[in-house]
């Protein structure tokens, strides 16, 4: 009964989030159900287990959420994000529209810019390029997601939080994982790029052309759908291409991104990766303001908006971690952990599967890591396994099943940013952000086991 109850509660969490219910409300309701079916005292489960998980994650990672969100907002408000997207589109041109969209997203996310800022900044450019190349609009969400979260957040050196969280549990640096991590990152980038390009070519060969999705687009009813429809309609009637805006110099826009990566990976050799990232993001914010000072309208507005965005993003993730903290108190959860630890095959396989499943069930890479690693890392560290391999596998594992349909970024990209539907767009995302990363994870387990 305990195991059934655990999966029923997880199923409720997935169902509610896919129905558009606020993730905090969904997590609380699912936690209450889990406590009831798991035989826990509901009061204790919510006031102690849930809140300990929620506040613990918030205390550990909020400053990174804060500075990351502010950095993204500053890049957006100064026009630096648009400048990078435009530079990539001009350099590669409509004939390489798909690659241009992926490259623009990858450059910014690997430089530490918030995923959502990247999505909203690149989408207008993507529409312009796809329109000129007459490519189907339904592939834009796949290109945005692939460039934002597939290889950039899990590769060595990335400043994304999914690559920073493992450093706290394995005593590693952001570059952990050695040559295997680099090879796997290149594998995902290359194979995914080829798949996306060939898929778009086949669709064109079958007679598909560019057209904006219907405003109603099959979106779910409610306020979120209305906002998505309004955004899609606004972009549909937009007459002035984004490329013609008065934007900063592309070089000065890229320098802050490069500085974040360089300072993070250098300073992480002498201090904790968390502190190194906080300093690096601060440097990135200041450099963006200094190098693009002519385009700064209001410093305080960027700080305030970034802080607001950080609170929402952190609270949403904390809500999922709180649910995981309640789940960890249910006997069935320990049974599941024991099964993973004793799974036949290389020890690293159990860690990879464990992180993958938890991130998938919560629909959050960072949230899943926040649940899985406090439980699994001591077990596998005690076995004397290579910390660098465990770090890289944990990061890779977080980027697989987390991208199931209920993932917050996937839903936002498909509906709010692109005005598309899961039916039209999700298959490509599934192949690029679920199947391919899981295949890469298995290859990584094999390589780390034999080398």
Short mmCIF file of C-alpha atoms in Angstrom, two decimals:
data_model
loop_
_atom_site.label_atom_id
_atom_site.label_comp_id
_atom_site.label_asym_id
_atom_site.label_seq_id
_atom_site.Cartn_x
_atom_site.Cartn_y
_atom_site.Cartn_z
CA UNK A 1 0.00 0.00 0.00
CA UNK A 2 2.86 2.37 0.82
CA UNK A 3 4.45 2.06 -2.62
CA UNK A 4 1.09 2.49 -4.35
CA UNK A 5 0.37 5.57 -2.24
CA UNK A 6 3.77 7.04 -3.10
CA UNK A 7 3.15 6.75 -6.82
CA UNK A 8 -0.45 7.94 -6.50
CA UNK A 9 0.79 11.10 -4.77
CA UNK A 10 3.47 11.57 -7.42
CA UNK A 11 0.85 11.01 -10.10
CA UNK A 12 -1.33 13.68 -8.52
CA UNK A 13 1.59 16.14 -8.56
CA UNK A 14 2.20 15.47 -12.26
CA UNK A 15 -1.51 15.67 -13.11
CA UNK A 16 -2.09 18.94 -11.28
CA UNK A 17 0.94 20.66 -12.79
CA UNK A 18 -0.04 19.55 -16.29
CA UNK A 19 -3.53 20.94 -15.66
CA UNK A 20 -1.97 24.31 -14.93
CA UNK A 21 -2.36 24.26 -11.13
CA UNK A 22 0.28 26.39 -9.38
CA UNK A 23 3.19 24.12 -8.46
CA UNK A 24 3.22 25.28 -4.82
CA UNK A 25 -0.45 24.39 -4.36
CA UNK A 26 0.04 21.13 -6.27
CA UNK A 27 3.00 20.15 -4.10
CA UNK A 28 1.16 20.90 -0.85
CA UNK A 29 -1.93 18.92 -1.89
CA UNK A 30 0.22 16.01 -3.06
CA UNK A 31 2.23 16.10 0.18
CA UNK A 32 -0.95 15.96 2.27
CA UNK A 33 -2.19 12.97 0.26
CA UNK A 34 1.21 11.29 0.59
CA UNK A 35 1.22 11.79 4.35
CA UNK A 36 -2.26 10.28 4.66
CA UNK A 37 -1.63 7.19 2.50
CA UNK A 38 1.89 6.81 3.89
CA UNK A 39 0.72 6.62 7.48
CA UNK A 40 2.38 9.86 8.58
CA UNK A 41 0.95 12.45 10.93
CA UNK A 42 -0.28 15.15 8.56
CA UNK A 43 0.60 17.99 10.91
CA UNK A 44 4.13 16.71 11.43
CA UNK A 45 4.55 15.94 7.74
CA UNK A 46 3.62 19.46 6.68
CA UNK A 47 5.04 21.64 9.46
CA UNK A 48 8.27 19.70 9.91
CA UNK A 49 9.18 17.43 6.98
CA UNK A 50 7.72 19.60 4.21
CA UNK A 51 8.88 22.92 5.63
CA UNK A 52 12.34 21.59 6.51
CA UNK A 53 12.81 20.58 2.89
CA UNK A 54 11.35 23.83 1.59
CA UNK A 55 13.34 26.18 3.79
CA UNK A 56 16.52 24.11 3.64
CA UNK A 57 16.67 24.29 -0.13
CA UNK A 58 15.74 27.98 -0.08
CA UNK A 59 18.51 28.79 2.40
CA UNK A 60 21.09 26.85 0.41
CA UNK A 61 20.33 28.11 -3.10
CA UNK A 62 18.27 31.32 -3.04
CA UNK A 63 21.22 33.66 -3.50
CA UNK A 64 22.15 31.80 -6.70
CA UNK A 65 18.56 32.04 -7.91
CA UNK A 66 18.61 35.75 -7.03
CA UNK A 67 21.83 36.72 -8.79
CA UNK A 68 21.06 34.45 -11.75
CA UNK A 69 17.65 36.06 -12.20
CA UNK A 70 19.08 39.58 -11.85
CA UNK A 71 21.83 38.78 -14.37
CA UNK A 72 19.22 37.54 -16.82
CA UNK A 73 17.03 40.60 -16.26
CA UNK A 74 19.96 42.98 -16.74
CA UNK A 75 20.90 41.19 -19.98
CA UNK A 76 17.31 41.56 -21.09
CA UNK A 77 16.78 45.18 -20.04
CA UNK A 78 20.01 46.45 -21.62
CA UNK A 79 19.22 44.63 -24.86
CA UNK A 80 22.36 42.48 -24.53
CA UNK A 81 20.38 39.24 -24.86
CA UNK A 82 18.69 40.52 -28.02
CA UNK A 83 22.03 41.70 -29.38
CA UNK A 84 23.52 38.21 -29.02
CA UNK A 85 20.49 36.57 -30.62
CA UNK A 86 20.56 39.05 -33.51
CA UNK A 87 24.30 38.63 -34.01
CA UNK A 88 23.94 34.85 -34.25
CA UNK A 89 21.01 35.16 -36.67
CA UNK A 90 22.89 37.62 -38.91
CA UNK A 91 26.06 35.51 -38.84
CA UNK A 92 24.39 32.23 -39.73
CA UNK A 93 21.41 33.53 -41.71
CA UNK A 94 18.02 31.98 -42.51
CA UNK A 95 19.63 29.09 -44.39
CA UNK A 96 20.87 27.85 -41.03
CA UNK A 97 17.85 28.97 -39.05
CA UNK A 98 17.64 25.88 -36.84
CA UNK A 99 21.32 25.96 -35.92
CA UNK A 100 21.15 29.72 -35.31
CA UNK A 101 18.33 29.36 -32.78
CA UNK A 102 20.10 26.53 -30.95
CA UNK A 103 23.42 28.41 -30.95
CA UNK A 104 21.88 31.63 -29.61
CA UNK A 105 20.23 29.74 -26.73
CA UNK A 106 23.37 27.74 -25.97
CA UNK A 107 25.64 30.78 -25.85
CA UNK A 108 23.43 32.57 -23.37
CA UNK A 109 22.51 29.66 -21.10
CA UNK A 110 26.10 28.43 -20.90
CA UNK A 111 26.97 31.99 -19.94
CA UNK A 112 24.58 31.87 -16.98
CA UNK A 113 21.51 33.69 -18.34
CA UNK A 114 18.14 32.52 -17.00
CA UNK A 115 16.37 29.96 -19.22
CA UNK A 116 13.18 32.00 -19.38
CA UNK A 117 15.00 35.17 -20.37
CA UNK A 118 16.72 33.23 -23.15
CA UNK A 119 13.44 31.80 -24.40
CA UNK A 120 11.67 35.14 -24.60
CA UNK A 121 14.75 36.86 -26.11
CA UNK A 122 15.42 34.29 -28.84
CA UNK A 123 11.84 33.48 -29.84
CA UNK A 124 11.21 36.63 -31.94
CA UNK A 125 14.51 36.00 -33.74
CA UNK A 126 13.52 32.38 -34.30
CA UNK A 127 10.20 33.44 -35.81
CA UNK A 128 11.97 35.81 -38.20
CA UNK A 129 14.51 33.18 -39.29
CA UNK A 130 11.97 30.38 -39.64
CA UNK A 131 9.65 32.67 -41.62
CA UNK A 132 12.43 33.65 -44.04
CA UNK A 133 13.51 30.02 -44.44
CA UNK A 134 9.86 28.88 -44.64
CA UNK A 135 10.34 26.26 -41.91
CA UNK A 136 7.47 24.89 -39.76
CA UNK A 137 6.86 26.97 -36.64
CA UNK A 138 6.13 23.87 -34.54
CA UNK A 139 9.86 23.06 -34.36
CA UNK A 140 10.80 26.35 -32.67
CA UNK A 141 9.99 25.06 -29.13
CA UNK A 142 12.25 22.06 -29.73
CA UNK A 143 15.10 24.28 -30.90
CA UNK A 144 14.71 26.58 -27.89
CA UNK A 145 14.60 23.71 -25.39
CA UNK A 146 17.48 21.83 -27.00
CA UNK A 147 19.72 24.89 -27.01
CA UNK A 148 18.78 25.84 -23.46
CA UNK A 149 18.79 22.71 -21.33
CA UNK A 150 20.13 19.62 -23.07
CA UNK A 151 23.92 19.98 -23.13
CA UNK A 152 24.50 23.46 -21.71
CA UNK A 153 23.28 22.78 -18.18
CA UNK A 154 24.94 19.37 -17.76
CA UNK A 155 28.36 19.86 -19.37
CA UNK A 156 31.59 20.50 -17.42
CA UNK A 157 32.14 24.16 -16.60
CA UNK A 158 28.49 25.20 -16.91
CA UNK A 159 27.32 27.85 -14.41
CA UNK A 160 23.77 26.44 -14.39
CA UNK A 161 22.56 25.35 -10.95
CA UNK A 162 22.20 21.72 -12.09
CA UNK A 163 25.99 21.64 -12.44
CA UNK A 164 26.58 23.45 -9.15
CA UNK A 165 24.35 21.44 -6.78
CA UNK A 166 26.47 18.24 -7.10
CA UNK A 167 29.59 20.13 -6.00
CA UNK A 168 28.08 20.51 -2.52
CA UNK A 169 27.58 16.77 -2.09
CA UNK A 170 30.64 15.31 -3.80
CA UNK A 171 33.26 17.97 -2.94
CA UNK A 172 33.92 18.65 -6.62
CA UNK A 173 34.22 21.68 -8.93
CA UNK A 174 32.02 22.64 -11.92
CA UNK A 175 34.51 21.04 -14.33
CA UNK A 176 34.23 17.63 -12.63
CA UNK A 177 33.88 14.60 -14.84
CA UNK A 178 37.03 14.89 -16.92
CA UNK A 179 37.18 14.07 -20.60
CA UNK A 180 34.15 11.78 -20.40
CA UNK A 181 31.96 14.72 -19.42
CA UNK A 182 33.25 16.76 -22.37
CA UNK A 183 32.73 13.88 -24.80
CA UNK A 184 29.17 13.31 -23.60
CA UNK A 185 28.35 17.02 -23.91
CA UNK A 186 29.67 17.05 -27.49
CA UNK A 187 27.75 13.84 -28.21
CA UNK A 188 24.44 15.37 -27.10
CA UNK A 189 25.11 18.57 -29.03
CA UNK A 190 26.11 16.79 -32.25
CA UNK A 191 23.54 14.00 -32.34
CA UNK A 192 20.76 16.32 -31.20
CA UNK A 193 21.67 18.92 -33.80
CA UNK A 194 21.68 16.34 -36.58
CA UNK A 195 18.36 14.89 -35.43
CA UNK A 196 16.67 18.29 -35.23
CA UNK A 197 18.00 19.39 -38.61
CA UNK A 198 16.94 16.16 -40.34
CA UNK A 199 13.51 16.22 -38.69
CA UNK A 200 12.85 19.74 -39.95
CA UNK A 201 14.06 18.79 -43.45
CA UNK A 202 11.69 15.81 -43.57
CA UNK A 203 8.77 17.98 -42.51
CA UNK A 204 9.59 20.48 -45.28
CA UNK A 205 9.93 17.64 -47.79
CA UNK A 206 6.44 16.51 -46.75
CA UNK A 207 5.06 19.90 -47.69
CA UNK A 208 5.06 21.71 -44.33
CA UNK A 209 5.68 25.46 -44.46
CA UNK A 210 5.89 28.34 -42.01
CA UNK A 211 2.69 29.55 -40.39
CA UNK A 212 1.97 30.92 -36.95
CA UNK A 213 -0.08 28.60 -34.73
CA UNK A 214 -3.78 29.36 -34.22
CA UNK A 215 -4.30 31.81 -31.35
CA UNK A 216 -6.54 29.33 -29.58
CA UNK A 217 -3.98 26.63 -30.35
CA UNK A 218 -5.61 24.06 -28.14
CA UNK A 219 -4.29 25.82 -25.06
CA UNK A 220 -5.80 25.00 -21.73
CA UNK A 221 -8.49 27.32 -20.51
CA UNK A 222 -7.76 29.96 -17.93
CA UNK A 223 -5.63 33.00 -17.32
CA UNK A 224 -2.40 31.33 -18.45
CA UNK A 225 -3.95 30.38 -21.77
CA UNK A 226 -5.26 33.91 -22.30
CA UNK A 227 -1.79 35.34 -21.64
CA UNK A 228 -0.23 32.80 -24.04
CA UNK A 229 -2.74 33.60 -26.75
CA UNK A 230 -2.17 37.33 -26.29
CA UNK A 231 1.59 36.83 -26.58
CA UNK A 232 1.20 34.75 -29.73
CA UNK A 233 -1.16 37.32 -31.28
CA UNK A 234 1.23 40.16 -30.46
CA UNK A 235 4.09 38.38 -32.19
CA UNK A 236 1.86 37.48 -35.12
CA UNK A 237 1.08 41.11 -35.93
CA UNK A 238 4.53 42.47 -35.09
CA UNK A 239 5.66 44.53 -38.06
CA UNK A 240 9.14 45.64 -36.99
CA UNK A 241 11.72 42.81 -37.02
CA UNK A 242 13.68 42.46 -33.77
CA UNK A 243 16.94 42.85 -35.68
CA UNK A 244 16.22 46.54 -36.32
CA UNK A 245 16.03 47.59 -32.69
CA UNK A 246 18.74 49.86 -31.33
CA UNK A 247 20.86 47.26 -29.56
CA UNK A 248 24.26 47.16 -27.83
CA UNK A 249 27.41 45.91 -29.50
CA UNK A 250 27.33 42.09 -29.68
CA UNK A 251 30.93 41.77 -28.44
CA UNK A 252 30.23 43.86 -25.35
CA UNK A 253 27.14 41.72 -24.77
CA UNK A 254 29.06 38.44 -24.91
CA UNK A 255 31.93 39.55 -22.65
CA UNK A 256 29.84 39.31 -19.43
CA UNK A 257 28.81 35.75 -20.32
CA UNK A 258 32.41 34.73 -20.91
CA UNK A 259 33.44 36.40 -17.66
CA UNK A 260 30.93 34.34 -15.67
CA UNK A 261 32.27 31.07 -17.09
CA UNK A 262 35.94 32.02 -16.68
CA UNK A 263 35.71 33.47 -13.17
CA UNK A 264 33.52 30.58 -11.97
CA UNK A 265 35.86 27.85 -13.08
CA UNK A 266 39.02 29.63 -11.96
CA UNK A 267 37.75 30.68 -8.53
CA UNK A 268 36.14 27.28 -7.90
CA UNK A 269 39.68 25.91 -7.57
CA UNK A 270 40.20 28.08 -4.47
CA UNK A 271 36.76 28.31 -2.85
CA UNK A 272 33.41 26.57 -2.85
CA UNK A 273 31.69 26.44 -6.23
CA UNK A 274 28.65 28.16 -4.74
CA UNK A 275 30.66 31.17 -3.60
CA UNK A 276 32.56 31.21 -6.88
CA UNK A 277 29.29 31.35 -8.83
CA UNK A 278 27.90 34.13 -6.62
CA UNK A 279 30.99 36.26 -7.27
CA UNK A 280 31.00 35.39 -10.99
CA UNK A 281 27.36 36.37 -11.46
CA UNK A 282 27.95 39.64 -9.62
CA UNK A 283 30.87 40.40 -11.95
CA UNK A 284 28.65 39.52 -14.92
CA UNK A 285 25.93 41.92 -13.77
CA UNK A 286 28.36 44.80 -13.23
CA UNK A 287 30.13 44.19 -16.55
CA UNK A 288 26.81 44.17 -18.42
CA UNK A 289 25.93 47.55 -16.94
CA UNK A 290 29.39 49.05 -17.52
CA UNK A 291 29.86 47.81 -21.10
CA UNK A 292 26.31 48.69 -22.14
CA UNK A 293 25.80 51.79 -19.99
CA UNK A 294 24.12 53.74 -22.82
CA UNK A 295 21.28 51.20 -22.82
CA UNK A 296 20.64 51.14 -19.07
CA UNK A 297 17.27 52.75 -18.38
CA UNK A 298 16.76 52.04 -14.70
CA UNK A 299 19.13 50.09 -12.46
CA UNK A 300 16.66 49.61 -9.63
CA UNK A 301 13.92 48.26 -11.87
CA UNK A 302 16.19 45.48 -13.13
CA UNK A 303 17.17 44.58 -9.60
CA UNK A 304 13.56 44.58 -8.40
CA UNK A 305 12.25 42.55 -11.33
CA UNK A 306 15.10 40.08 -11.04
CA UNK A 307 14.45 39.64 -7.33
CA UNK A 308 10.76 39.04 -8.01
CA UNK A 309 11.57 36.46 -10.67
CA UNK A 310 14.02 34.76 -8.31
CA UNK A 311 11.43 34.46 -5.55
CA UNK A 312 8.96 32.79 -7.90
CA UNK A 313 11.52 30.40 -9.39
CA UNK A 314 13.03 29.48 -6.02
CA UNK A 315 9.65 29.01 -4.34
CA UNK A 316 8.43 26.75 -7.14
CA UNK A 317 11.53 24.57 -6.83
CA UNK A 318 11.39 24.57 -3.02
CA UNK A 319 7.78 23.39 -3.18
CA UNK A 320 8.88 20.29 -5.09
CA UNK A 321 11.78 19.67 -2.72
CA UNK A 322 9.37 19.92 0.21
CA UNK A 323 7.25 17.20 -1.36
CA UNK A 324 10.37 15.07 -1.72
CA UNK A 325 11.18 15.59 1.94
CA UNK A 326 7.78 14.20 2.90
CA UNK A 327 8.28 11.30 0.49
CA UNK A 328 11.63 10.50 2.10
CA UNK A 329 9.83 9.82 5.40
CA UNK A 330 7.55 7.17 3.89
CA UNK A 331 8.80 3.61 4.31
CA UNK A 332 8.12 2.86 0.65
CA UNK A 333 10.63 5.53 -0.36
CA UNK A 334 13.41 3.81 1.58
CA UNK A 335 12.41 0.53 -0.05
CA UNK A 336 12.78 2.21 -3.44
CA UNK A 337 16.20 3.62 -2.49
CA UNK A 338 17.39 0.19 -1.32
CA UNK A 339 16.27 -1.32 -4.62
CA UNK A 340 18.25 1.29 -6.55
CA UNK A 341 21.38 0.80 -4.46
CA UNK A 342 21.25 -2.96 -5.01
CA UNK A 343 20.36 -2.86 -8.69
CA UNK A 344 22.45 -5.34 -10.73
CA UNK A 345 25.28 -3.83 -12.70
CA UNK A 346 27.83 -1.08 -12.07
CA UNK A 347 27.25 0.87 -8.81
CA UNK A 348 27.11 4.11 -10.79
CA UNK A 349 24.05 2.81 -12.63
CA UNK A 350 21.97 2.89 -9.44
CA UNK A 351 22.91 6.53 -8.80
CA UNK A 352 22.08 7.46 -12.40
CA UNK A 353 18.69 5.74 -12.34
CA UNK A 354 17.83 7.12 -8.90
CA UNK A 355 18.47 10.75 -9.86
CA UNK A 356 16.73 10.26 -13.22
CA UNK A 357 13.56 8.85 -11.67
CA UNK A 358 13.30 11.48 -8.94
CA UNK A 359 13.89 14.36 -11.36
CA UNK A 360 11.30 12.87 -13.70
CA UNK A 361 8.67 12.38 -11.04
CA UNK A 362 9.09 15.93 -9.77
CA UNK A 363 9.42 17.50 -13.22
CA UNK A 364 12.40 19.53 -12.05
CA UNK A 365 16.13 18.97 -12.60
CA UNK A 366 17.32 21.17 -9.75
CA UNK A 367 14.44 20.15 -7.48
CA UNK A 368 15.08 16.48 -8.16
CA UNK A 369 18.78 16.90 -7.37
CA UNK A 370 17.81 18.67 -4.15
CA UNK A 371 15.77 15.61 -3.17
CA UNK A 372 18.00 12.82 -4.48
CA UNK A 373 21.55 13.83 -3.58
CA UNK A 374 21.12 14.34 0.19
CA UNK A 375 19.88 10.75 0.30
CA UNK A 376 21.97 9.02 -2.37
CA UNK A 377 25.34 10.80 -2.20
CA UNK A 378 26.37 9.47 1.27
CA UNK A 379 25.53 5.92 0.16
CA UNK A 380 27.66 6.06 -2.97
CA UNK A 381 30.45 8.15 -1.46
CA UNK A 382 30.83 5.41 1.16
CA UNK A 383 31.50 2.93 -1.65
CA UNK A 384 34.63 4.85 -2.65
CA UNK A 385 33.42 5.76 -6.15
CA UNK A 386 35.02 8.60 -8.11
CA UNK A 387 33.39 11.89 -6.94
CA UNK A 388 33.94 13.48 -10.37
CA UNK A 389 32.11 10.66 -12.13
CA UNK A 390 29.24 10.82 -9.62
CA UNK A 391 28.99 14.60 -10.05
CA UNK A 392 28.81 14.40 -13.84
CA UNK A 393 26.38 11.48 -13.84
CA UNK A 394 24.11 13.28 -11.37
CA UNK A 395 24.07 16.40 -13.56
CA UNK A 396 23.41 14.34 -16.70
CA UNK A 397 20.71 12.31 -14.96
CA UNK A 398 18.91 15.49 -13.91
CA UNK A 399 18.50 16.46 -17.56
CA UNK A 400 16.54 13.45 -18.79
CA UNK A 401 13.13 12.61 -17.42
CA UNK A 402 12.83 16.07 -15.90
CA UNK A 403 11.68 17.25 -19.35
CA UNK A 404 8.48 15.22 -19.35
CA UNK A 405 5.35 17.17 -20.38
CA UNK A 406 4.75 18.59 -16.88
CA UNK A 407 8.16 20.27 -16.67
CA UNK A 408 7.72 23.98 -15.96
CA UNK A 409 10.17 25.21 -18.60
CA UNK A 410 8.72 22.89 -21.25
CA UNK A 411 5.18 24.09 -20.54
CA UNK A 412 6.28 27.75 -20.56
CA UNK A 413 8.25 27.40 -23.79
CA UNK A 414 5.52 25.58 -25.70
CA UNK A 415 2.56 27.60 -24.50
CA UNK A 416 3.54 30.99 -23.11
CA UNK A 417 6.55 31.75 -25.31
CA UNK A 418 5.67 30.04 -28.60
CA UNK A 419 1.86 29.80 -28.41
CA UNK A 420 2.11 26.16 -29.53
CA UNK A 421 0.61 22.97 -28.14
CA UNK A 422 2.14 19.78 -26.76
CA UNK A 423 0.43 17.83 -29.55
CA UNK A 424 2.24 19.78 -32.28
CA UNK A 425 5.58 20.37 -30.60
CA UNK A 426 6.36 17.95 -27.80
CA UNK A 427 7.54 14.93 -29.82
CA UNK A 428 10.67 16.78 -30.92
CA UNK A 429 11.33 17.98 -27.37
CA UNK A 430 10.86 14.43 -26.06
CA UNK A 431 13.48 13.05 -28.44
CA UNK A 432 15.99 15.86 -27.84
CA UNK A 433 15.56 16.44 -24.11
CA UNK A 434 14.48 13.04 -22.78
CA UNK A 435 15.54 10.16 -25.04
CA UNK A 436 18.89 11.59 -26.17
CA UNK A 437 20.10 12.67 -22.67
CA UNK A 438 19.09 9.27 -21.25
CA UNK A 439 21.04 7.51 -24.00
CA UNK A 440 24.00 9.78 -23.26
CA UNK A 441 23.66 8.97 -19.55
CA UNK A 442 23.92 5.23 -20.21
CA UNK A 443 27.00 5.80 -22.38
CA UNK A 444 28.52 7.91 -19.62
CA UNK A 445 27.90 5.18 -17.03
CA UNK A 446 29.65 2.70 -19.32
CA UNK A 447 32.64 5.01 -19.93
CA UNK A 448 33.08 5.92 -16.27
CA UNK A 449 32.91 2.24 -15.35
CA UNK A 450 35.60 1.04 -17.74
CA UNK A 451 37.98 4.03 -17.48
#
